[in-house]
Coordinates of C-alpha atoms in Angstrom, one line a residue:
X1 CA -17.0 -12.7 -30.8
X2 CA -13.7 -13.8 -32.9
X3 CA -11.6 -10.2 -31.9
X4 CA -13.5 -10.1 -28.3
X5 CA -12.5 -13.4 -27.6
X6 CA -9.0 -13.0 -28.4
X7 CA -8.9 -10.4 -26.2
X8 CA -10.4 -12.0 -23.0
X9 CA -8.1 -14.8 -23.7
X10 CA -5.0 -12.3 -23.2
X11 CA -6.6 -10.7 -20.8
X12 CA -6.8 -13.9 -17.9
X13 CA -2.8 -13.4 -18.4
X14 CA -2.6 -9.4 -17.6
X15 CA 1.2 -8.3 -16.5
X16 CA 3.8 -5.4 -15.7
X17 CA 7.3 -4.7 -16.9
X18 CA 10.3 -7.4 -15.9
X19 CA 11.0 -7.3 -11.4
X20 CA 14.2 -6.3 -12.2
X21 CA 13.1 -2.7 -13.9
X22 CA 11.7 -1.9 -10.6
X23 CA 12.6 1.4 -10.4
X24 CA 11.3 5.1 -10.4
X25 CA 10.6 5.1 -13.5
X26 CA 7.7 2.1 -13.2
X27 CA 6.2 4.8 -11.9
X28 CA 2.9 6.1 -12.3
X29 CA 2.5 10.1 -11.0
X30 CA -0.4 8.8 -8.5
X31 CA 1.7 7.0 -7.3
X32 CA 4.8 8.8 -6.6
X33 CA 3.0 9.7 -3.5
X34 CA 4.6 11.5 -0.3
X35 CA 5.8 7.6 0.8
X36 CA 7.7 6.8 -2.9
X37 CA 8.1 10.2 -4.9
X38 CA 10.9 12.2 -2.5
X39 CA 12.7 8.5 -2.0
X40 CA 15.5 8.0 -3.9
X41 CA 17.8 11.0 -3.4
X42 CA 18.0 13.7 -2.2
X43 CA 18.7 17.0 -3.6
X44 CA 18.1 16.4 -7.4
X45 CA 18.5 13.4 -9.9
X46 CA 19.1 13.6 -13.5
X47 CA 18.0 10.8 -16.1
X48 CA 16.8 10.2 -18.8
X49 CA 15.0 7.3 -21.8
X50 CA 15.1 6.8 -25.8
X51 CA 15.0 4.3 -28.5
X52 CA 16.7 3.4 -31.6
X53 CA 14.7 1.5 -34.0
X54 CA 14.5 -0.3 -37.4
X55 CA 11.7 -1.5 -40.1
X56 CA 11.4 -3.8 -42.6
X57 CA 8.4 -3.5 -44.1
X58 CA 6.4 -5.0 -47.5
X59 CA 3.6 -2.6 -47.8
X60 CA 3.6 0.9 -49.0
X61 CA 2.9 4.6 -47.0
X62 CA -0.4 4.7 -48.1
X63 CA -3.4 1.5 -48.1
X64 CA -6.1 4.5 -48.7
X65 CA -5.8 4.5 -52.7
X66 CA -5.5 1.8 -53.8
X67 CA -8.6 -0.5 -54.3
X68 CA -6.6 -3.4 -53.1
X69 CA -5.6 -0.9 -50.3
X70 CA -1.5 -0.5 -49.1
X71 CA 0.8 -0.7 -52.2
X72 CA 2.4 -4.3 -51.5
X73 CA 6.2 -3.0 -52.2
X74 CA 9.6 -2.9 -49.5
X75 CA 10.6 0.3 -47.5
X76 CA 12.9 0.4 -44.3
X77 CA 13.5 2.8 -42.4
X78 CA 15.8 3.2 -39.0
X79 CA 14.8 6.0 -36.6
X80 CA 15.3 7.8 -32.9
X81 CA 11.4 7.3 -31.9
X82 CA 12.0 10.0 -28.9
X83 CA 15.6 10.6 -27.0
X84 CA 14.2 12.0 -23.2
X85 CA 16.1 13.4 -20.4
X86 CA 14.8 13.6 -16.8
X87 CA 15.2 16.0 -14.0
X88 CA 13.7 16.0 -11.1
X89 CA 15.0 18.8 -7.6
X90 CA 13.8 19.1 -4.5
X91 CA 13.8 22.7 -3.2
X92 CA 13.2 21.1 0.4
X93 CA 10.9 18.1 1.7
X94 CA 7.7 19.0 0.4
X95 CA 7.9 21.1 -2.7
X96 CA 9.5 19.5 -6.1
X97 CA 10.4 20.7 -9.6
X98 CA 9.9 18.3 -12.3
X99 CA 11.1 18.2 -15.8
X100 CA 11.1 16.2 -18.9
X101 CA 12.2 17.4 -22.3
X102 CA 11.5 15.4 -25.6
X103 CA 13.8 15.3 -28.9
X104 CA 11.6 13.7 -31.3
X105 CA 12.3 11.5 -35.0
X106 CA 15.3 14.1 -35.2
X107 CA 12.5 16.2 -37.2
X108 CA 12.0 19.3 -38.8
X109 CA 10.6 22.1 -35.9
X110 CA 7.9 24.6 -37.0
X111 CA 5.4 26.5 -35.6
X112 CA 2.3 28.4 -37.3
X113 CA 0.6 31.3 -35.8
X114 CA -2.4 32.3 -36.8
X115 CA -2.2 36.4 -38.4
X116 CA -5.9 37.4 -37.5
X117 CA -4.8 40.9 -38.7
X118 CA -5.0 39.0 -41.8
X119 CA -8.5 37.1 -42.6
X120 CA -7.5 34.3 -39.7
X121 CA -4.5 33.6 -41.9
X122 CA -2.8 30.1 -41.2
X123 CA 1.0 31.3 -41.2
X124 CA 4.2 28.4 -40.5
X125 CA 7.7 29.7 -39.5
X126 CA 11.0 27.2 -39.1
X127 CA 12.2 27.4 -35.7
X128 CA 14.8 24.7 -35.7
X129 CA 16.2 21.9 -37.1
X130 CA 14.9 19.3 -34.8
X131 CA 11.3 18.7 -33.0
X132 CA 11.7 19.3 -29.4
X133 CA 9.4 19.4 -26.8
X134 CA 8.1 20.1 -23.5
X135 CA 7.1 16.8 -22.3
X136 CA 5.8 17.0 -18.8
X137 CA 7.4 20.2 -16.7
X138 CA 5.6 21.0 -13.2
X139 CA 5.9 21.3 -8.9
X140 CA 4.7 18.9 -6.7
X141 CA 3.1 20.2 -3.0
X142 CA 3.7 16.9 -0.8
X143 CA 1.2 17.0 2.0
X144 CA 0.5 13.8 3.2
X145 CA 0.6 9.9 1.3
X146 CA -3.4 10.2 0.8
X147 CA -3.6 14.4 -1.0
X148 CA -0.4 15.8 -2.7
X149 CA -1.4 18.8 -5.5
X150 CA 1.0 19.3 -9.2
X151 CA 0.5 21.6 -11.5
X152 CA 2.6 22.3 -14.6
X153 CA 2.1 21.1 -17.9
X154 CA 0.9 16.6 -16.5
X155 CA 1.4 13.2 -17.9
X156 CA -2.6 13.0 -19.1
X157 CA -2.8 9.2 -17.7
X158 CA -5.9 8.2 -19.7
X159 CA -5.3 4.8 -21.3
X160 CA -2.2 2.1 -20.0
X161 CA 0.2 3.2 -22.4
X162 CA 0.3 7.2 -21.2
X163 CA 0.5 6.3 -18.5
X164 CA 3.6 3.7 -18.0
X165 CA 5.1 5.8 -22.0
X166 CA 8.4 4.8 -21.5
X167 CA 10.9 1.2 -23.9
X168 CA 10.7 -0.8 -20.9
X169 CA 6.8 -1.3 -19.9
X170 CA 5.9 -2.8 -23.1
X171 CA 7.5 -5.6 -24.8
X172 CA 7.4 -4.6 -28.5
X173 CA 9.4 -1.7 -30.5
X174 CA 7.0 0.0 -30.4
X175 CA 4.5 1.1 -28.3
X176 CA 1.5 0.3 -28.2
X177 CA -0.9 0.8 -31.9
X178 CA -4.6 1.1 -31.3
X179 CA -3.8 3.3 -28.3
X180 CA -1.0 5.5 -30.1
X181 CA -4.0 6.0 -32.6
X182 CA -6.6 6.9 -31.6
X183 CA -5.5 9.0 -28.8
X184 CA -2.6 11.3 -28.2
X185 CA 0.9 10.0 -27.2
X186 CA 2.6 10.8 -25.0
X187 CA -0.1 12.3 -23.6
X188 CA 0.8 16.0 -21.7
X189 CA -1.4 19.4 -21.3
X190 CA -1.3 22.2 -19.0
X191 CA -3.0 22.0 -15.7
X192 CA -3.0 20.8 -12.0
X193 CA -4.0 17.5 -10.4
X194 CA -4.9 15.8 -7.1
X195 CA -2.9 12.8 -6.3
X196 CA -2.5 10.1 -3.3
X197 CA -2.6 6.4 -2.4
X198 CA -5.2 5.3 0.7
X199 CA -5.6 1.7 2.0
X200 CA -3.5 -0.7 2.6
X201 CA -2.5 -4.3 2.3
X202 CA -5.6 -5.8 0.9
X203 CA -7.8 -2.6 0.6
X204 CA -4.8 -0.8 -1.4
X205 CA -5.4 2.2 -4.0
X206 CA -4.2 5.4 -6.0
X207 CA -5.8 7.7 -7.8
X208 CA -5.3 10.8 -10.3
X209 CA -7.7 14.1 -10.4
X210 CA -6.4 16.7 -12.9
X211 CA -8.1 19.7 -15.2
X212 CA -6.3 20.4 -17.5
X213 CA -6.9 22.5 -21.1
X214 CA -9.1 20.1 -22.3
X215 CA -8.9 19.0 -27.1
X216 CA -9.3 20.7 -29.9
X217 CA -12.0 19.7 -32.4
X218 CA -10.1 21.6 -35.7
X219 CA -7.1 18.0 -34.9
X220 CA -10.1 15.8 -34.8
X221 CA -9.8 13.5 -38.3
X222 CA -11.1 9.8 -39.9
X223 CA -8.1 7.8 -39.7
X224 CA -7.1 8.9 -35.9
X225 CA -10.1 10.3 -34.9
X226 CA -9.1 13.1 -31.4
X227 CA -5.6 11.8 -31.9
X228 CA -4.4 15.1 -33.3
X229 CA -6.4 17.3 -31.6
X230 CA -3.8 17.5 -28.1
X231 CA -3.4 21.3 -27.8
X232 CA 0.9 22.8 -28.6
X233 CA 0.8 24.1 -31.4
X234 CA 0.5 28.0 -30.7
X235 CA 2.5 29.8 -27.8
X236 CA -0.6 29.5 -25.7
X237 CA -3.6 26.7 -25.2
X238 CA -7.4 27.9 -25.8
X239 CA -8.5 27.0 -21.9
X240 CA -11.7 27.9 -22.7
X241 CA -13.8 24.0 -21.8
X242 CA -11.1 22.0 -20.3
X243 CA -10.7 18.5 -19.7
X244 CA -11.3 16.7 -16.0
X245 CA -9.6 14.0 -16.0
X246 CA -10.0 11.1 -13.1
X247 CA -7.7 7.3 -12.6
X248 CA -8.2 5.2 -10.2
X249 CA -5.9 1.9 -9.6
X250 CA -6.0 -1.3 -7.1
X251 CA -2.9 -2.0 -5.8
X252 CA -3.9 -4.5 -3.0
X253 CA -3.0 -7.7 -4.2
X254 CA 1.2 -8.4 -4.8
X255 CA 2.2 -7.9 -8.4
X256 CA -1.6 -7.0 -10.0
X257 CA -2.2 -4.0 -10.9
X258 CA -5.8 -3.5 -12.1
X259 CA -7.0 0.7 -13.5
X260 CA -9.3 2.8 -15.1
X261 CA -9.2 6.1 -15.9
X262 CA -11.8 8.7 -17.0
X263 CA -11.8 12.3 -19.1
X264 CA -14.7 13.8 -20.6
X265 CA -14.4 17.8 -22.4
X266 CA -17.5 19.5 -22.5
X267 CA -17.5 21.0 -25.4
X268 CA -14.1 20.1 -27.5
X269 CA -14.7 22.9 -30.1
X270 CA -14.5 26.0 -27.6
X271 CA -11.4 25.1 -27.5
X272 CA -10.5 25.7 -31.3
X273 CA -8.0 27.9 -32.9
X274 CA -11.2 30.6 -34.2
X275 CA -14.1 31.1 -32.3
X276 CA -16.2 30.8 -34.9
X277 CA -15.1 27.7 -36.8
X278 CA -18.6 25.9 -34.9
X279 CA -20.7 28.5 -33.1
X280 CA -23.2 27.6 -35.4
X281 CA -22.7 23.4 -34.3
X282 CA -23.4 23.5 -30.3
X283 CA -21.0 22.0 -28.5
X284 CA -19.1 19.5 -29.5
X285 CA -18.8 17.0 -26.2
X286 CA -16.6 14.2 -26.0
X287 CA -15.5 11.0 -23.2
X288 CA -13.1 8.3 -23.4
X289 CA -13.7 6.1 -20.9
X290 CA -10.5 3.3 -20.9
X291 CA -9.4 0.0 -18.7
X292 CA -6.0 -1.5 -17.5
X293 CA -4.7 -5.1 -15.3
X294 CA -2.0 -5.7 -15.5
X295 CA 0.1 -8.6 -13.3
X296 CA 3.8 -10.0 -12.8
X297 CA 5.7 -12.6 -10.7
X298 CA 9.2 -13.9 -11.6
X299 CA 7.2 -16.7 -14.5
X300 CA 5.7 -13.6 -16.5
X301 CA 4.3 -10.3 -17.0
X302 CA 1.5 -9.6 -19.4
X303 CA -0.7 -6.9 -19.9
X304 CA -4.5 -5.9 -20.9
X305 CA -6.6 -2.8 -21.9
X306 CA -10.1 -1.7 -23.2
X307 CA -10.6 2.4 -24.6
X308 CA -13.7 3.5 -25.5
X309 CA -14.4 7.0 -26.9
X310 CA -17.7 9.2 -27.5
X311 CA -17.5 12.5 -29.3
X312 CA -20.4 14.3 -30.2
X313 CA -22.5 16.4 -32.5
X314 CA -20.2 14.5 -35.2
X315 CA -21.5 14.6 -38.3
X316 CA -21.5 18.6 -38.1
X317 CA -18.2 18.6 -36.9
X318 CA -17.0 16.5 -39.9
X319 CA -18.3 19.1 -42.9
X320 CA -16.4 22.1 -40.5
X321 CA -13.7 20.6 -40.7
X322 CA -13.8 19.7 -44.4
X323 CA -13.6 22.7 -44.8
X324 CA -10.8 23.8 -42.3
X325 CA -8.7 26.5 -44.4
X326 CA -5.9 24.5 -46.0
X327 CA -3.0 26.4 -44.9
X328 CA -3.7 24.9 -41.1
X329 CA -1.9 22.5 -39.4
X330 CA -4.8 19.5 -39.3
X331 CA -6.1 16.8 -42.3
X332 CA -9.3 17.7 -42.5
X333 CA -10.0 14.5 -43.9
X334 CA -13.3 13.7 -42.8
X335 CA -16.0 12.1 -41.6
X336 CA -14.7 11.7 -37.8
X337 CA -16.8 9.0 -36.2
X338 CA -19.1 8.9 -33.1
X339 CA -17.4 5.7 -31.9
X340 CA -13.6 4.6 -31.7
X341 CA -12.6 1.6 -29.7
X342 CA -8.7 0.6 -29.1
X343 CA -8.3 -3.6 -27.1
X344 CA -5.6 -5.3 -26.9
X345 CA -3.1 -7.2 -24.7
X346 CA 1.0 -9.4 -24.9
X347 CA 2.2 -11.8 -22.5
X348 CA 5.8 -12.4 -21.6
X349 CA 6.9 -15.5 -20.4
X350 CA 10.3 -14.9 -18.0
X351 CA 12.9 -18.0 -19.7
X352 CA 15.6 -16.8 -17.2
X353 CA 13.1 -18.9 -14.7
X354 CA 12.9 -21.2 -16.1
X355 CA 17.3 -22.7 -15.3
X356 CA 17.5 -23.8 -11.2
X357 CA 20.8 -21.9 -11.7
X358 CA 20.0 -19.2 -13.4
X359 CA 22.0 -16.1 -12.3
X360 CA 23.9 -16.4 -15.5
X361 CA 21.2 -17.2 -18.1
X362 CA 20.3 -14.5 -19.8
X363 CA 17.1 -12.3 -19.3
X364 CA 15.1 -13.2 -22.5
X365 CA 10.9 -12.9 -23.1
X366 CA 9.4 -14.6 -25.9
X367 CA 6.2 -12.3 -26.0
X368 CA 3.2 -12.3 -28.1
X369 CA 0.5 -9.2 -28.7
X370 CA -3.2 -9.0 -30.1
X371 CA -4.5 -5.4 -30.9
X372 CA -7.8 -4.2 -32.1
X373 CA -8.7 -0.9 -32.7
X374 CA -11.0 1.2 -35.4
X375 CA -11.0 4.7 -35.3
X376 CA -14.2 4.5 -36.8
X377 CA -16.8 2.5 -35.0
X378 CA -19.2 3.9 -35.6
X379 CA -19.9 7.1 -37.9
X380 CA -23.4 8.4 -37.8
X381 CA -25.4 8.8 -41.7
X382 CA -25.1 10.4 -44.0
X383 CA -21.7 9.7 -43.6
X384 CA -20.2 6.6 -44.0
X385 CA -16.9 4.8 -42.4
X386 CA -13.9 4.3 -44.0
X387 CA -13.3 0.3 -43.4
X388 CA -9.2 0.6 -44.3
X389 CA -9.4 2.2 -40.5
X390 CA -10.2 -1.5 -38.8
X391 CA -7.2 -2.5 -38.3
X392 CA -6.1 -6.3 -36.1
X393 CA -2.8 -7.4 -35.7
X394 CA -0.3 -9.8 -34.4
X395 CA 2.6 -8.9 -33.3
X396 CA 4.9 -12.0 -31.9
X397 CA 8.6 -11.7 -30.6
X398 CA 11.2 -11.5 -28.0
X399 CA 13.2 -8.2 -25.3
X400 CA 16.5 -9.2 -24.4
X401 CA 17.4 -7.5 -20.8
X402 CA 20.9 -6.9 -21.4
X403 CA 21.0 -5.1 -17.9
X404 CA 17.2 -4.4 -15.3
X405 CA 17.1 -0.7 -17.8
X406 CA 18.3 -1.1 -21.2
X407 CA 16.6 -3.5 -23.2
X408 CA 17.4 -5.5 -26.8
X409 CA 13.8 -5.6 -29.1
X410 CA 13.3 -7.7 -31.6
X411 CA 9.4 -8.4 -33.4
X412 CA 7.2 -8.9 -36.0
X413 CA 4.6 -8.0 -36.8
X414 CA 1.2 -8.8 -39.1
X415 CA -1.9 -6.8 -39.6
X416 CA -5.9 -7.5 -41.1
X417 CA -7.5 -4.5 -42.7
X418 CA -10.9 -3.8 -42.6
X419 CA -11.4 -7.8 -41.5
X420 CA -9.6 -9.7 -44.6
X421 CA -10.9 -7.5 -47.6
X422 CA -7.4 -5.2 -48.3
X423 CA -4.4 -6.7 -48.6
X424 CA -2.2 -6.8 -45.1
X425 CA 0.7 -5.5 -44.0
X426 CA 3.3 -7.1 -42.5
X427 CA 6.9 -5.8 -40.8
X428 CA 10.4 -7.1 -38.8
X429 CA 11.9 -4.4 -36.7
X430 CA 14.2 -4.4 -34.4
X431 CA 14.6 -1.4 -31.2
X432 CA 17.1 -0.8 -28.8
X433 CA 15.2 0.7 -25.8
X434 CA 17.0 1.7 -22.0
X435 CA 15.4 4.2 -19.1
X436 CA 18.2 5.5 -16.0
X437 CA 18.6 8.4 -13.6
X438 CA 22.8 9.0 -14.2
X439 CA 23.3 11.0 -11.2
X440 CA 21.3 11.6 -8.4
X441 CA 23.0 13.2 -5.2

């Protein structure tokens, strides 16, 4: 009840990004209707976003190996979480190409192959010196503000962060931890979508409906629930059991946005690498429900969201995943939960709004965020949950918007693990992030 009370208090202040940031980058795919998506450029535009992040931590790398939780040690890290290049091109006023390529973390890229001629063994081939991912690639046909069609590699709008994943669209130096722990982030899949905006004034809505490649049960595990089930390891995705995604947003009140989404895949086991892995189990259905609210005015910016997920046949799934090949790219850490949950909220106050003559005052938003998440909210007998997956956390910091689309961030985070039964985890972080269209023609 205490966690729920914390969430409800923040929910009352829910909101969206800084008013000065109002660019097409903040618009979800559903908001990019025929009226909006074609504006801002005549033929093509080129831009992107990126982040630099430094973390200073008082805990080790694994909270699961020691009886007291994470080791109380100090370590630091610095990284480029992502650098994304974006490109839109108009073939004409009705047909538009959109693409995003993400360079992530500067790690070693590798590809997995399933050698069916060698008893179905996994083989790894190192192919590149940096991790590169196609985050979006789609063709859009603009028909009417209320009905448009898009096909290709799409952002899956499940959860607030996936819909608004750019770094200026959340206060913290990192994306909200609860969402990114139990869901893929940024979640993008191959498929087809219809979207649009309808109504006017106080009855204005937008929507998305997608049919995309479903998640793969091979990737589900104890610590991240279904987040590692996203396809893309191989050159083609299994489409045996597609997923159906729906999102609806209410936009009728200035500054307010109320949204919700639903994800359903009838049998995630049918999308597995090897068809025989889950044959004896039957269907492994997945349902994800989300709700979020955002509000902004010249004084404050805030957001709140909640995710609840339900997965079927988890006892049998856990037994099967624990026996996956050690050469596979999957963790094999079980048991997998029937239900997972995440909720949280953040609110920031614009110090500049306090000044009568504010043209020379920097735009600084002190903020606070609360999150609770548990990828093992309910685990079915005979399995038991790992209490160290139950996390509640507070983050406090400030965002300085040096430019409307460039932000310097600093924050301090403290995590309470397992209801306080294990060592807490604390860190201080610094980040710089931007988003911009570099060229419009």
